[in-house]
Amino acid sequence: MSVFQQLARRYKGKTWPEKILKFMGSLELAVLIIISISVIAAIGTFVEARYGATYAQKKVYHSPYMYFVLGLLVINLIQAMVDRWPWKKRHTGFVLAHIGILILLFGAWLTRYYGIDGSLALDIGQTGSHVTLNDTEVSFYSQDVQNNEYHLLLRKPVDFLVYPPGPFKYEFQVQDLFLRVVDFAPFALPEFRVQRTTHAADGPALRVQLESSRFNFSRWLVLKSPTEIKKLNLGPATLVFHNKQYQWKGGNVLVFQPISDSHQIKYEIYSRRKGGLVKKGVALPGDEVLTGWMDMKLRFLNFYPHAKEEAEYKILERPTPLTTSALKYQFKDEEHWLGVNSSATLFTNKKSYLFAYHNQRLPLGFKIKLLRFQMDRYQGTQMAASYASDVLVDGRWKVRISMNNPLKYKGYTFYQASFTSDESGRPTSSIFSVNKDPGRPIKNLGSFLIVLGIIMLFYFKKYYKTGRKDA
Amino acid sequence: MLKKTLLFVLFSLNLQAQGLPFLPVQDGGRLKPFDTFARESLKLVFGSTTYRPMNKNGASKKEAWEVVFTWMLVPQEWEKTPFFLIRHSGVREYLKLDKKRLYYSPQEIQENERLPLLMQELQTKRSQREKLNPFYQAAQTLENQLLLFHAIAMGAAIRVLPQRTRDSWLAVNELQGEWQERFQKITSAFVKSIQKEGGPKNSVLLEQAVSSFIKEAQKIFPKKYADMAKIRLEVHYNSFHPFMWAWIVLLVGFLFLVFSLLSEKSSWTYKSAWGFSLLGMALMIYGMGIRVFLAGRPPVSNMYETVIWVSFGTLLFGMILEKIYKYKIILLAAQVVSILCLIISDLSPAVLDPSLQPLQPVLRDTFWLTTHVLIITLSYAAFFLAFLLGDLVLVYYLISEERFKDRIKQGVQMIYRAMQIGVVLVAAGTILGGIWADYSWGRFWGWDPKETWAFITLMGYLAVLHARLIGLIRELGMAVSAVLAFSLVLMAWYGVNFVLGAGLHTYGFGAGGVEYVAGFVILHVLFVTYVLSYRHFRKKQEMMR
């Protein structure tokens, strides 16, 4: 007898509403739902491997299909329990496991709609008061050039991945500025290009090449302002570009300093082995200098007294750790890409505006300051074995947050998530994952009931087997 | 075998045994015996933990510690010796190396014109932080081989002496004064011992030199040498191979059980099968115990350890169910799974890395983490058992459905029991994983591929159990489901790390044995199809008659 014949027999002689009601609470539907959820989840993992976690969540795990199937699951579970009413003792495991699933789903829904899941990055000594969320927004500011002030004019949450420009219209009229978002790329690779300028406020830029039989690097060194110091560790040597003063503290270092009102660069070469300065001089773009250690040659390629770095976006099909999402906006018949967490200055006939695309930030309602970051390493290596942050909360409480020891304060929980470090491996900032989850106790209760229910179903059935008819 | 057992006994008696293999060195974030360091280095460079010279027939095997020590003494000899293993054919072709060989000398690799280009490309990939495909992974391995060999040859990689002010130990080439002289004694004793001029006396000299080096260092840095017992135990672990002995013992037990199945009357074969299974179990516990003691963490922190843990879990469940039901086939299935897992872990050190590595900070010191991984992996063991029983039942179907009616019934009952165990464990484990993630990151569920596939596994087996309730699947269906649903476990267990983790584009390249696992799955799909169509065909024939 085939499956379909069996099904036909089971539904024989029933009216349509009865049939539908029976099917809604049936095991056939349950099997179908279980398989559908599995298939969607499986597709999600492949999408994730290719396009990253955020993409997979928005496009697969939180897709309308998934919600539809989960909706069916809720109906199926309720109807299956209603069907068995009044419940007998032997139904204990069944009811517990299935109610557990409903409670778990309810908890998940609470988390999704009322929970907060964000992050907070603090440099050592820095104070923070906002959580950065994954959700994005666009905002417009009017720019007061004289006082260097910005006034918020409009802020709008956007989710271009789920509601992409094209099918959805994004047109903004702010005072005399009209702007349209015309395209969105989830994976854009910013490529920074150095552009020569004439603004006195822009810092200098230098491009050098280091070459030996073992390696060959060429790098731009750009100072955002004339007073900044830029350090770049390339492994064999550290490059330092500055406009003020530099004190050598060890290591193989190449130091460059522009000579004002000329195209010349002063250079100093320090060697770790020789314990100090080995060579110094003045060079012009195009010059080549032998460094004296190993067979390394130093070449000066370009030098601009004033320059700035501009990002250009290369749209990729798949993410890499260096890609960000980017939108394309149209302003005055010109189209430009703008990466997330960056801004563009726009000029109308009357005024100048700032247009920004960034992650939403939520005020915590209190301040948190990173006092100290401590890291233990595995012996004789750079590998972190454990790390912890000492923070000052609300200006009063000194607390240590470490892996698996979160801080709970005013409904928020702060978890030690990761850290960033400079080129020498010294930590510079600590990253916390911050969240608020009203669904937590409910999810835990649901989980507990599910496991308890399954165990009862499998292993305690025989204690109340009496009066059992169906299989 | 006898010799090894004897050595083991001798070892237990003489815990003070010394020698170059016992010299503590600092490497990879921990203190390890030189023996382990040498084995790991030789494995990276040569692809095996013992050395047998190429193109010299009849040359005897050499221990890793002897070989690696000579890299430092006579690097110029090794420069010319073809012992660098380049497994990836793409890299060999790229470097335009002699195609007939797998092993090349360091010299010919370094003088290769295309090597700088390859390294440059690798560097570019790394700076763009792209996932490395198997080709670049192989290039990276080659880079590591070269770096390690040169570091050892220069004496920079073997860190033998603690420092007062710093955490890192001094390498051989950084030793000064009397320490340099003390190490020199080890070197000259070593040279004499391999020249074998003075016979066994020289190996005693070497032991004395090493002992006195350790003793002198111990006097000054007693705290750094507090774990000498661990060092000795690790050398013993390296040479004893408890998991190899476990599968050999289990194999003997398996043969006894087969005899017992063939001749139902003899009870001593059944008892012997039990005896050998218990011995195999004891060996596994012994091996895992040592690993837990040495690494100070539960035995499920990498793929290698989970394979062994599954092997252990399957045998455990098999023995429990066998004790209750005495069907014989359950113990048989458990033995087969256990042996299979242990052999795989023994034979593929390139994929399943047996070395003890330090853990990521987030994975350290948490009760929930440990518990959920142990439990989920145990569920894989239960499903593996159900899978093999499924295979066995299908074989019975193929031979004769009528003759083996009872066996089939028993088998299906056991499949159901094993699936139940698995479902309870995978449900509990997945949820505990959620609780751990919530506790560590504040995220109960994040759709991470590993957790998602554990969830899919749970769903898959739940679908089977629900379908069984309404009679959608019966005896044959249970056997087929047990075999097919195990693909989900393989995906969750292995596929997430080696298929998804490496990126989809690496499919055809066979990164880490993907082709074998895929072959295994496909073979079983074909087998199931064959059994089903064979049975269908025969039923039709019977109806015609």
JSON list of C-alpha atoms in Angstrom, two decimals, chain A residues 1 3 6-7 10 27-28 30-31 33-35 37-39 41-43 45-50 53 57 61-62 66 98 104 117-118 213 215-217 219 318 320-322 377-381 383-387 403-406 415-417 433 435 437 440 443-444 446-448 450-451 454-455 457-459 461 468 471, chain B residues 26-31 116 120 123 127-131 159 167-169 358-366 416-417 419-424 427-428 431 435-449 452-453 455-456 458-460 462-463 465-467 469-472 474 491 499-501 503-505 507:
[
{"chain": "A", "resi": 1, "resn": "MET", "atom": "CA", "xyz": [0.00, 0.00, 0.00]},
{"chain": "A", "resi": 3, "resn": "VAL", "atom": "CA", "xyz": [1.76, 6.33, 1.17]},
{"chain": "A", "resi": 6, "resn": "GLN", "atom": "CA", "xyz": [-2.81, 5.30, 3.30]},
{"chain": "A", "resi": 7, "resn": "LEU", "atom": "CA", "xyz": [-3.47, 9.01, 3.38]},
{"chain": "A", "resi": 10, "resn": "ARG", "atom": "CA", "xyz": [-7.30, 8.20, 6.72]},
{"chain": "A", "resi": 27, "resn": "LEU", "atom": "CA", "xyz": [1.91, 14.12, 11.62]},
{"chain": "A", "resi": 28, "resn": "GLU", "atom": "CA", "xyz": [2.06, 14.28, 7.81]},
{"chain": "A", "resi": 30, "resn": "ALA", "atom": "CA", "xyz": [4.66, 17.81, 10.90]},
{"chain": "A", "resi": 31, "resn": "VAL", "atom": "CA", "xyz": [7.04, 15.74, 8.76]},
{"chain": "A", "resi": 33, "resn": "ILE", "atom": "CA", "xyz": [7.33, 21.15, 8.14]},
{"chain": "A", "resi": 34, "resn": "ILE", "atom": "CA", "xyz": [10.36, 19.51, 9.71]},
{"chain": "A", "resi": 35, "resn": "ILE", "atom": "CA", "xyz": [11.77, 18.72, 6.28]},
{"chain": "A", "resi": 37, "resn": "ILE", "atom": "CA", "xyz": [12.78, 23.88, 7.97]},
{"chain": "A", "resi": 38, "resn": "SER", "atom": "CA", "xyz": [15.77, 21.59, 7.48]},
{"chain": "A", "resi": 39, "resn": "VAL", "atom": "CA", "xyz": [16.00, 22.39, 3.77]},
{"chain": "A", "resi": 41, "resn": "ALA", "atom": "CA", "xyz": [18.38, 25.95, 7.13]},
{"chain": "A", "resi": 42, "resn": "ALA", "atom": "CA", "xyz": [20.67, 23.83, 4.95]},
{"chain": "A", "resi": 43, "resn": "ILE", "atom": "CA", "xyz": [20.40, 26.31, 2.08]},
{"chain": "A", "resi": 45, "resn": "THR", "atom": "CA", "xyz": [24.49, 27.44, 5.58]},
{"chain": "A", "resi": 46, "resn": "PHE", "atom": "CA", "xyz": [25.60, 27.30, 1.95]},
{"chain": "A", "resi": 47, "resn": "VAL", "atom": "CA", "xyz": [24.54, 30.90, 1.40]},
{"chain": "A", "resi": 48, "resn": "GLU", "atom": "CA", "xyz": [26.46, 31.82, 4.53]},
{"chain": "A", "resi": 49, "resn": "ALA", "atom": "CA", "xyz": [29.62, 30.11, 3.34]},
{"chain": "A", "resi": 50, "resn": "ARG", "atom": "CA", "xyz": [29.39, 32.11, 0.14]},
{"chain": "A", "resi": 53, "resn": "ALA", "atom": "CA", "xyz": [26.43, 35.63, 8.00]},
{"chain": "A", "resi": 57, "resn": "GLN", "atom": "CA", "xyz": [20.29, 35.74, 8.00]},
{"chain": "A", "resi": 61, "resn": "TYR", "atom": "CA", "xyz": [16.88, 32.46, 7.94]},
{"chain": "A", "resi": 62, "resn": "HIS", "atom": "CA", "xyz": [14.61, 35.46, 8.35]},
{"chain": "A", "resi": 66, "resn": "MET", "atom": "CA", "xyz": [10.99, 30.61, 6.93]},
{"chain": "A", "resi": 98, "resn": "HIS", "atom": "CA", "xyz": [5.54, 20.50, 22.05]},
{"chain": "A", "resi": 104, "resn": "LEU", "atom": "CA", "xyz": [10.99, 28.63, 22.71]},
{"chain": "A", "resi": 117, "resn": "ASP", "atom": "CA", "xyz": [22.17, 43.09, 19.89]},
{"chain": "A", "resi": 118, "resn": "GLY", "atom": "CA", "xyz": [25.06, 45.40, 19.20]},
{"chain": "A", "resi": 213, "resn": "SER", "atom": "CA", "xyz": [65.53, 39.46, -3.07]},
{"chain": "A", "resi": 215, "resn": "PHE", "atom": "CA", "xyz": [60.29, 40.95, -0.69]},
{"chain": "A", "resi": 216, "resn": "ASN", "atom": "CA", "xyz": [58.98, 43.90, -2.58]},
{"chain": "A", "resi": 217, "resn": "PHE", "atom": "CA", "xyz": [56.55, 46.37, -1.07]},
{"chain": "A", "resi": 219, "resn": "ARG", "atom": "CA", "xyz": [53.19, 51.78, 0.10]},
{"chain": "A", "resi": 318, "resn": "ARG", "atom": "CA", "xyz": [31.31, 37.77, -2.64]},
{"chain": "A", "resi": 320, "resn": "THR", "atom": "CA", "xyz": [36.10, 39.20, 1.94]},
{"chain": "A", "resi": 321, "resn": "PRO", "atom": "CA", "xyz": [37.11, 40.43, 5.38]},
{"chain": "A", "resi": 322, "resn": "LEU", "atom": "CA", "xyz": [37.90, 43.78, 3.77]},
{"chain": "A", "resi": 377, "resn": "ARG", "atom": "CA", "xyz": [49.62, 34.99, 25.96]},
{"chain": "A", "resi": 378, "resn": "TYR", "atom": "CA", "xyz": [50.63, 31.37, 25.52]},
{"chain": "A", "resi": 379, "resn": "GLN", "atom": "CA", "xyz": [54.24, 31.04, 26.59]},
{"chain": "A", "resi": 380, "resn": "GLY", "atom": "CA", "xyz": [56.79, 32.21, 24.08]},
{"chain": "A", "resi": 381, "resn": "THR", "atom": "CA", "xyz": [54.19, 33.18, 21.44]},
{"chain": "A", "resi": 383, "resn": "MET", "atom": "CA", "xyz": [48.87, 33.91, 20.70]},
{"chain": "A", "resi": 384, "resn": "ALA", "atom": "CA", "xyz": [46.34, 35.30, 23.15]},
{"chain": "A", "resi": 385, "resn": "ALA", "atom": "CA", "xyz": [45.47, 32.81, 25.87]},
{"chain": "A", "resi": 386, "resn": "SER", "atom": "CA", "xyz": [42.95, 35.01, 27.62]},
{"chain": "A", "resi": 387, "resn": "TYR", "atom": "CA", "xyz": [42.08, 38.66, 27.87]},
{"chain": "A", "resi": 403, "resn": "MET", "atom": "CA", "xyz": [35.73, 35.98, 28.36]},
{"chain": "A", "resi": 404, "resn": "ASN", "atom": "CA", "xyz": [32.74, 34.16, 29.81]},
{"chain": "A", "resi": 405, "resn": "ASN", "atom": "CA", "xyz": [32.44, 36.70, 32.62]},
{"chain": "A", "resi": 406, "resn": "PRO", "atom": "CA", "xyz": [30.11, 39.37, 31.29]},
{"chain": "A", "resi": 415, "resn": "TYR", "atom": "CA", "xyz": [30.53, 40.50, 26.82]},
{"chain": "A", "resi": 416, "resn": "GLN", "atom": "CA", "xyz": [34.23, 40.54, 26.08]},
{"chain": "A", "resi": 417, "resn": "ALA", "atom": "CA", "xyz": [34.13, 39.77, 22.37]},
{"chain": "A", "resi": 433, "resn": "SER", "atom": "CA", "xyz": [29.27, 42.62, 22.44]},
{"chain": "A", "resi": 435, "resn": "ASN", "atom": "CA", "xyz": [22.85, 43.07, 24.37]},
{"chain": "A", "resi": 437, "resn": "ASP", "atom": "CA", "xyz": [17.39, 40.02, 25.72]},
{"chain": "A", "resi": 440, "resn": "ARG", "atom": "CA", "xyz": [16.20, 34.82, 27.61]},
{"chain": "A", "resi": 443, "resn": "LYS", "atom": "CA", "xyz": [13.86, 30.53, 25.80]},
{"chain": "A", "resi": 444, "resn": "ASN", "atom": "CA", "xyz": [15.58, 28.72, 28.64]},
{"chain": "A", "resi": 446, "resn": "GLY", "atom": "CA", "xyz": [11.22, 26.29, 26.52]},
{"chain": "A", "resi": 447, "resn": "SER", "atom": "CA", "xyz": [14.53, 24.50, 26.03]},
{"chain": "A", "resi": 448, "resn": "PHE", "atom": "CA", "xyz": [14.22, 22.77, 29.37]},
{"chain": "A", "resi": 450, "resn": "ILE", "atom": "CA", "xyz": [11.72, 20.26, 25.17]},
{"chain": "A", "resi": 451, "resn": "VAL", "atom": "CA", "xyz": [14.54, 18.14, 26.54]},
{"chain": "A", "resi": 454, "resn": "ILE", "atom": "CA", "xyz": [11.77, 14.12, 24.74]},
{"chain": "A", "resi": 455, "resn": "ILE", "atom": "CA", "xyz": [13.25, 12.13, 27.59]},
{"chain": "A", "resi": 457, "resn": "LEU", "atom": "CA", "xyz": [8.53, 10.41, 25.53]},
{"chain": "A", "resi": 458, "resn": "PHE", "atom": "CA", "xyz": [11.32, 7.96, 24.94]},
{"chain": "A", "resi": 459, "resn": "TYR", "atom": "CA", "xyz": [12.09, 6.48, 28.30]},
{"chain": "A", "resi": 461, "resn": "LYS", "atom": "CA", "xyz": [6.30, 5.79, 28.32]},
{"chain": "A", "resi": 468, "resn": "ARG", "atom": "CA", "xyz": [-3.14, 3.23, 24.73]},
{"chain": "A", "resi": 471, "resn": "ALA", "atom": "CA", "xyz": [0.64, 3.78, 17.55]},
{"chain": "B", "resi": 26, "resn": "GLN", "atom": "CA", "xyz": [59.26, 25.51, 24.38]},
{"chain": "B", "resi": 27, "resn": "ASP", "atom": "CA", "xyz": [57.25, 25.45, 21.18]},
{"chain": "B", "resi": 28, "resn": "GLY", "atom": "CA", "xyz": [53.79, 26.40, 19.97]},
{"chain": "B", "resi": 29, "resn": "GLY", "atom": "CA", "xyz": [52.75, 28.03, 23.21]},
{"chain": "B", "resi": 30, "resn": "ARG", "atom": "CA", "xyz": [53.59, 25.17, 25.53]},
{"chain": "B", "resi": 31, "resn": "LEU", "atom": "CA", "xyz": [56.39, 23.08, 26.94]},
{"chain": "B", "resi": 116, "resn": "PRO", "atom": "CA", "xyz": [59.66, 34.10, -5.11]},
{"chain": "B", "resi": 120, "resn": "GLN", "atom": "CA", "xyz": [54.64, 36.99, -3.45]},
{"chain": "B", "resi": 123, "resn": "GLN", "atom": "CA", "xyz": [51.58, 37.32, 0.50]},
{"chain": "B", "resi": 127, "resn": "SER", "atom": "CA", "xyz": [47.21, 40.84, 2.81]},
{"chain": "B", "resi": 128, "resn": "GLN", "atom": "CA", "xyz": [43.82, 40.88, 1.11]},
{"chain": "B", "resi": 129, "resn": "ARG", "atom": "CA", "xyz": [42.73, 38.49, 3.85]},
{"chain": "B", "resi": 130, "resn": "GLU", "atom": "CA", "xyz": [41.08, 36.15, 1.41]},
{"chain": "B", "resi": 131, "resn": "LYS", "atom": "CA", "xyz": [40.31, 32.59, 2.34]},
{"chain": "B", "resi": 159, "resn": "ARG", "atom": "CA", "xyz": [64.16, 26.64, 22.60]},
{"chain": "B", "resi": 167, "resn": "ASP", "atom": "CA", "xyz": [58.50, 34.21, 29.34]},
{"chain": "B", "resi": 168, "resn": "SER", "atom": "CA", "xyz": [60.11, 32.91, 26.16]},
{"chain": "B", "resi": 169, "resn": "TRP", "atom": "CA", "xyz": [62.95, 30.38, 26.31]},
{"chain": "B", "resi": 358, "resn": "PRO", "atom": "CA", "xyz": [46.65, 25.72, 22.46]},
{"chain": "B", "resi": 359, "resn": "LEU", "atom": "CA", "xyz": [43.01, 26.80, 22.45]},
{"chain": "B", "resi": 360, "resn": "GLN", "atom": "CA", "xyz": [41.34, 30.06, 21.49]},
{"chain": "B", "resi": 361, "resn": "PRO", "atom": "CA", "xyz": [40.57, 32.16, 24.55]},
{"chain": "B", "resi": 362, "resn": "VAL", "atom": "CA", "xyz": [36.79, 31.85, 24.18]},
{"chain": "B", "resi": 363, "resn": "LEU", "atom": "CA", "xyz": [37.04, 28.08, 24.17]},
{"chain": "B", "resi": 364, "resn": "ARG", "atom": "CA", "xyz": [38.86, 27.89, 27.47]},
{"chain": "B", "resi": 365, "resn": "ASP", "atom": "CA", "xyz": [37.53, 27.14, 30.92]},
{"chain": "B", "resi": 366, "resn": "THR", "atom": "CA", "xyz": [33.84, 26.85, 30.38]},
{"chain": "B", "resi": 416, "resn": "TYR", "atom": "CA", "xyz": [15.25, 2.87, 16.87]},
{"chain": "B", "resi": 417, "resn": "ARG", "atom": "CA", "xyz": [16.97, 2.73, 20.27]},
{"chain": "B", "resi": 419, "resn": "MET", "atom": "CA", "xyz": [18.23, 7.01, 17.16]},
{"chain": "B", "resi": 420, "resn": "GLN", "atom": "CA", "xyz": [16.40, 7.79, 20.38]},
{"chain": "B", "resi": 421, "resn": "ILE", "atom": "CA", "xyz": [19.66, 8.12, 22.27]},
{"chain": "B", "resi": 422, "resn": "GLY", "atom": "CA", "xyz": [21.01, 10.29, 19.47]},
{"chain": "B", "resi": 423, "resn": "VAL", "atom": "CA", "xyz": [17.94, 12.55, 19.34]},
{"chain": "B", "resi": 424, "resn": "VAL", "atom": "CA", "xyz": [17.93, 13.14, 23.09]},
{"chain": "B", "resi": 427, "resn": "ALA", "atom": "CA", "xyz": [18.61, 18.07, 21.22]},
{"chain": "B", "resi": 428, "resn": "ALA", "atom": "CA", "xyz": [20.14, 18.54, 24.65]},
{"chain": "B", "resi": 431, "resn": "ILE", "atom": "CA", "xyz": [20.29, 23.62, 23.41]},
{"chain": "B", "resi": 435, "resn": "ILE", "atom": "CA", "xyz": [23.04, 28.37, 26.52]},
{"chain": "B", "resi": 436, "resn": "TRP", "atom": "CA", "xyz": [26.83, 28.45, 26.21]},
{"chain": "B", "resi": 437, "resn": "ALA", "atom": "CA", "xyz": [26.68, 30.96, 23.35]},
{"chain": "B", "resi": 438, "resn": "ASP", "atom": "CA", "xyz": [24.24, 33.05, 25.36]},
{"chain": "B", "resi": 439, "resn": "TYR", "atom": "CA", "xyz": [26.55, 32.90, 28.34]},
{"chain": "B", "resi": 440, "resn": "SER", "atom": "CA", "xyz": [29.69, 33.76, 26.38]},
{"chain": "B", "resi": 441, "resn": "TRP", "atom": "CA", "xyz": [28.37, 36.10, 23.70]},
{"chain": "B", "resi": 442, "resn": "GLY", "atom": "CA", "xyz": [24.82, 36.90, 24.68]},
{"chain": "B", "resi": 443, "resn": "ARG", "atom": "CA", "xyz": [23.41, 35.18, 21.64]},
{"chain": "B", "resi": 444, "resn": "PHE", "atom": "CA", "xyz": [21.34, 32.06, 22.16]},
{"chain": "B", "resi": 445, "resn": "TRP", "atom": "CA", "xyz": [21.10, 31.27, 18.49]},
{"chain": "B", "resi": 446, "resn": "GLY", "atom": "CA", "xyz": [23.22, 32.87, 15.77]},
{"chain": "B", "resi": 447, "resn": "TRP", "atom": "CA", "xyz": [22.71, 30.53, 12.80]},
{"chain": "B", "resi": 448, "resn": "ASP", "atom": "CA", "xyz": [26.36, 29.59, 12.90]},
{"chain": "B", "resi": 449, "resn": "PRO", "atom": "CA", "xyz": [26.86, 26.74, 10.39]},
{"chain": "B", "resi": 452, "resn": "THR", "atom": "CA", "xyz": [22.66, 25.03, 12.21]},
{"chain": "B", "resi": 453, "resn": "TRP", "atom": "CA", "xyz": [23.81, 21.64, 10.96]},
{"chain": "B", "resi": 455, "resn": "PHE", "atom": "CA", "xyz": [19.90, 21.52, 14.32]},
{"chain": "B", "resi": 456, "resn": "ILE", "atom": "CA", "xyz": [19.32, 20.09, 10.82]},
{"chain": "B", "resi": 458, "resn": "LEU", "atom": "CA", "xyz": [18.08, 16.87, 14.91]},
{"chain": "B", "resi": 459, "resn": "MET", "atom": "CA", "xyz": [15.32, 17.83, 12.48]},
{"chain": "B", "resi": 460, "resn": "GLY", "atom": "CA", "xyz": [16.24, 15.02, 10.10]},
{"chain": "B", "resi": 462, "resn": "LEU", "atom": "CA", "xyz": [12.86, 13.90, 14.18]},
{"chain": "B", "resi": 463, "resn": "ALA", "atom": "CA", "xyz": [11.31, 13.65, 10.73]},
{"chain": "B", "resi": 465, "resn": "LEU", "atom": "CA", "xyz": [10.77, 9.32, 14.13]},
{"chain": "B", "resi": 466, "resn": "HIS", "atom": "CA", "xyz": [7.56, 11.20, 13.31]},
{"chain": "B", "resi": 467, "resn": "ALA", "atom": "CA", "xyz": [7.20, 9.43, 9.97]},
{"chain": "B", "resi": 469, "resn": "LEU", "atom": "CA", "xyz": [4.71, 7.03, 14.09]},
{"chain": "B", "resi": 470, "resn": "ILE", "atom": "CA", "xyz": [2.24, 7.26, 11.18]},
{"chain": "B", "resi": 471, "resn": "GLY", "atom": "CA", "xyz": [3.65, 4.22, 9.44]},
{"chain": "B", "resi": 472, "resn": "LEU", "atom": "CA", "xyz": [5.16, 6.20, 6.60]},
{"chain": "B", "resi": 474, "resn": "ARG", "atom": "CA", "xyz": [8.50, 0.68, 8.61]},
{"chain": "B", "resi": 491, "resn": "MET", "atom": "CA", "xyz": [27.79, 17.24, 7.17]},
{"chain": "B", "resi": 499, "resn": "VAL", "atom": "CA", "xyz": [33.37, 21.72, 2.93]},
{"chain": "B", "resi": 500, "resn": "LEU", "atom": "CA", "xyz": [31.66, 24.91, 4.09]},
{"chain": "B", "resi": 501, "resn": "GLY", "atom": "CA", "xyz": [34.64, 26.16, 6.07]},
{"chain": "B", "resi": 503, "resn": "GLY", "atom": "CA", "xyz": [34.56, 27.69, 0.90]},
{"chain": "B", "resi": 504, "resn": "LEU", "atom": "CA", "xyz": [32.43, 26.15, -1.78]},
{"chain": "B", "resi": 505, "resn": "HIS", "atom": "CA", "xyz": [34.89, 26.74, -4.57]},
{"chain": "B", "resi": 507, "resn": "TYR", "atom": "CA", "xyz": [34.84, 21.27, -3.75]}
]
